């Protein structure tokens, strides 16, 4: 009997990353291309299939051995129709993704939100293994979230649930690309941290952040303020402190609503490890509604890194 494998696709605004996973959730073959969005959906779907073929070749398996292809995509998906209904980062609107893929390759295709896929990957194969109610938060270009209950993604009545980044934490706050103002994403994403860092640099020309960025705002990234803080810079420390408070406000809200066993944090910012998590825990411990409970939510760093979305997408079924 021919051995079958699942394939996961992490469709991002920057890259298309594909992996073939084995029965132990190990990625045994990979394919990758630039997304180059925005561009026609037909071109992006064709590149997904190209990456799937590359990953199969890398895993030394035939296309006939592919049991299913799970695609983690930004935005909202409709599992019944196979459409990516809306993905603002890709400029997708009512894209028949499953049909497009099936016109190019014969395999069962599943669609799921990319943050949900990352959460599922961590829940089953990563740091959340064995947890009943598990939530993953990704601090990246935006703030992604996924809620996994007993191994199943919670998506609500219209498959659009779990958009944790779009809860409002500032009623009259800054605009978010979703159309609201004051969203958690607008304050706690890596993109937001970069903007907060640049603002502080413009206001404080004596900050060490300028030297770390080689004198140019174009070189500012998510590490700049943290590196300045470690170098003893007052303004870098203030940026980091305020940023962690923004992350903590949303985290506390999530705990108050769901009381999960664990929340894990992924994304490039989380490479800071305990520099981020230790003060985050202190804030949450002070303000969570359940502060007197004997059982508390564990806050930790994600384990699978960029592979979480690939592994989770491969594990999607419905």
JSON list of C-alpha atoms in Angstrom, two decimals, residues 7-9 16-20 28-33 45-64 66 68-69 100-107:
[
{"chain": "A", "resi": 7, "resn": "UNK", "atom": "CA", "xyz": [1.38, 18.87, 3.10]},
{"chain": "A", "resi": 8, "resn": "UNK", "atom": "CA", "xyz": [1.11, 22.21, 4.86]},
{"chain": "A", "resi": 9, "resn": "UNK", "atom": "CA", "xyz": [1.22, 25.63, 3.18]},
{"chain": "A", "resi": 16, "resn": "UNK", "atom": "CA", "xyz": [4.94, 31.02, 0.52]},
{"chain": "A", "resi": 17, "resn": "UNK", "atom": "CA", "xyz": [6.40, 28.25, 2.68]},
{"chain": "A", "resi": 18, "resn": "UNK", "atom": "CA", "xyz": [5.46, 24.60, 2.14]},
{"chain": "A", "resi": 19, "resn": "UNK", "atom": "CA", "xyz": [6.35, 21.45, 4.03]},
{"chain": "A", "resi": 20, "resn": "UNK", "atom": "CA", "xyz": [5.67, 17.72, 3.80]},
{"chain": "A", "resi": 28, "resn": "UNK", "atom": "CA", "xyz": [10.72, 16.05, 5.69]},
{"chain": "A", "resi": 29, "resn": "UNK", "atom": "CA", "xyz": [10.58, 18.21, 2.56]},
{"chain": "A", "resi": 30, "resn": "UNK", "atom": "CA", "xyz": [10.31, 21.93, 1.90]},
{"chain": "A", "resi": 31, "resn": "UNK", "atom": "CA", "xyz": [9.52, 24.45, -0.82]},
{"chain": "A", "resi": 32, "resn": "UNK", "atom": "CA", "xyz": [9.58, 28.25, -0.66]},
{"chain": "A", "resi": 33, "resn": "UNK", "atom": "CA", "xyz": [8.94, 31.25, -2.90]},
{"chain": "A", "resi": 45, "resn": "UNK", "atom": "CA", "xyz": [-2.03, 29.73, -6.34]},
{"chain": "A", "resi": 46, "resn": "UNK", "atom": "CA", "xyz": [0.20, 28.53, -9.18]},
{"chain": "A", "resi": 47, "resn": "UNK", "atom": "CA", "xyz": [3.25, 29.32, -7.06]},
{"chain": "A", "resi": 48, "resn": "UNK", "atom": "CA", "xyz": [1.74, 27.39, -4.13]},
{"chain": "A", "resi": 49, "resn": "UNK", "atom": "CA", "xyz": [1.46, 24.33, -6.35]},
{"chain": "A", "resi": 50, "resn": "UNK", "atom": "CA", "xyz": [5.00, 24.86, -7.57]},
{"chain": "A", "resi": 51, "resn": "UNK", "atom": "CA", "xyz": [6.19, 24.92, -3.94]},
{"chain": "A", "resi": 52, "resn": "UNK", "atom": "CA", "xyz": [4.20, 21.77, -3.17]},
{"chain": "A", "resi": 53, "resn": "UNK", "atom": "CA", "xyz": [5.95, 19.97, -6.04]},
{"chain": "A", "resi": 54, "resn": "UNK", "atom": "CA", "xyz": [9.33, 21.22, -4.84]},
{"chain": "A", "resi": 55, "resn": "UNK", "atom": "CA", "xyz": [8.59, 20.03, -1.29]},
{"chain": "A", "resi": 56, "resn": "UNK", "atom": "CA", "xyz": [7.49, 16.61, -2.55]},
{"chain": "A", "resi": 57, "resn": "UNK", "atom": "CA", "xyz": [10.68, 16.30, -4.57]},
{"chain": "A", "resi": 58, "resn": "UNK", "atom": "CA", "xyz": [12.72, 17.38, -1.54]},
{"chain": "A", "resi": 59, "resn": "UNK", "atom": "CA", "xyz": [10.97, 14.71, 0.55]},
{"chain": "A", "resi": 60, "resn": "UNK", "atom": "CA", "xyz": [11.59, 12.14, -2.18]},
{"chain": "A", "resi": 61, "resn": "UNK", "atom": "CA", "xyz": [7.90, 11.32, -2.55]},
{"chain": "A", "resi": 62, "resn": "UNK", "atom": "CA", "xyz": [5.62, 11.30, -5.58]},
{"chain": "A", "resi": 63, "resn": "UNK", "atom": "CA", "xyz": [2.65, 13.64, -6.01]},
{"chain": "A", "resi": 64, "resn": "UNK", "atom": "CA", "xyz": [0.42, 10.55, -5.76]},
{"chain": "A", "resi": 66, "resn": "UNK", "atom": "CA", "xyz": [0.15, 13.50, -1.13]},
{"chain": "A", "resi": 68, "resn": "UNK", "atom": "CA", "xyz": [-3.99, 16.37, 1.49]},
{"chain": "A", "resi": 69, "resn": "UNK", "atom": "CA", "xyz": [-2.83, 19.96, 1.22]},
{"chain": "A", "resi": 100, "resn": "UNK", "atom": "CA", "xyz": [-7.74, 27.01, -8.37]},
{"chain": "A", "resi": 101, "resn": "UNK", "atom": "CA", "xyz": [-5.41, 24.56, -6.62]},
{"chain": "A", "resi": 102, "resn": "UNK", "atom": "CA", "xyz": [-7.36, 21.52, -7.78]},
{"chain": "A", "resi": 103, "resn": "UNK", "atom": "CA", "xyz": [-7.12, 22.68, -11.37]},
{"chain": "A", "resi": 104, "resn": "UNK", "atom": "CA", "xyz": [-3.35, 22.30, -11.02]},
{"chain": "A", "resi": 105, "resn": "UNK", "atom": "CA", "xyz": [-2.93, 19.30, -8.73]},
{"chain": "A", "resi": 106, "resn": "UNK", "atom": "CA", "xyz": [-5.12, 16.35, -7.69]},
{"chain": "A", "resi": 107, "resn": "UNK", "atom": "CA", "xyz": [-5.33, 16.33, -3.90]}
]
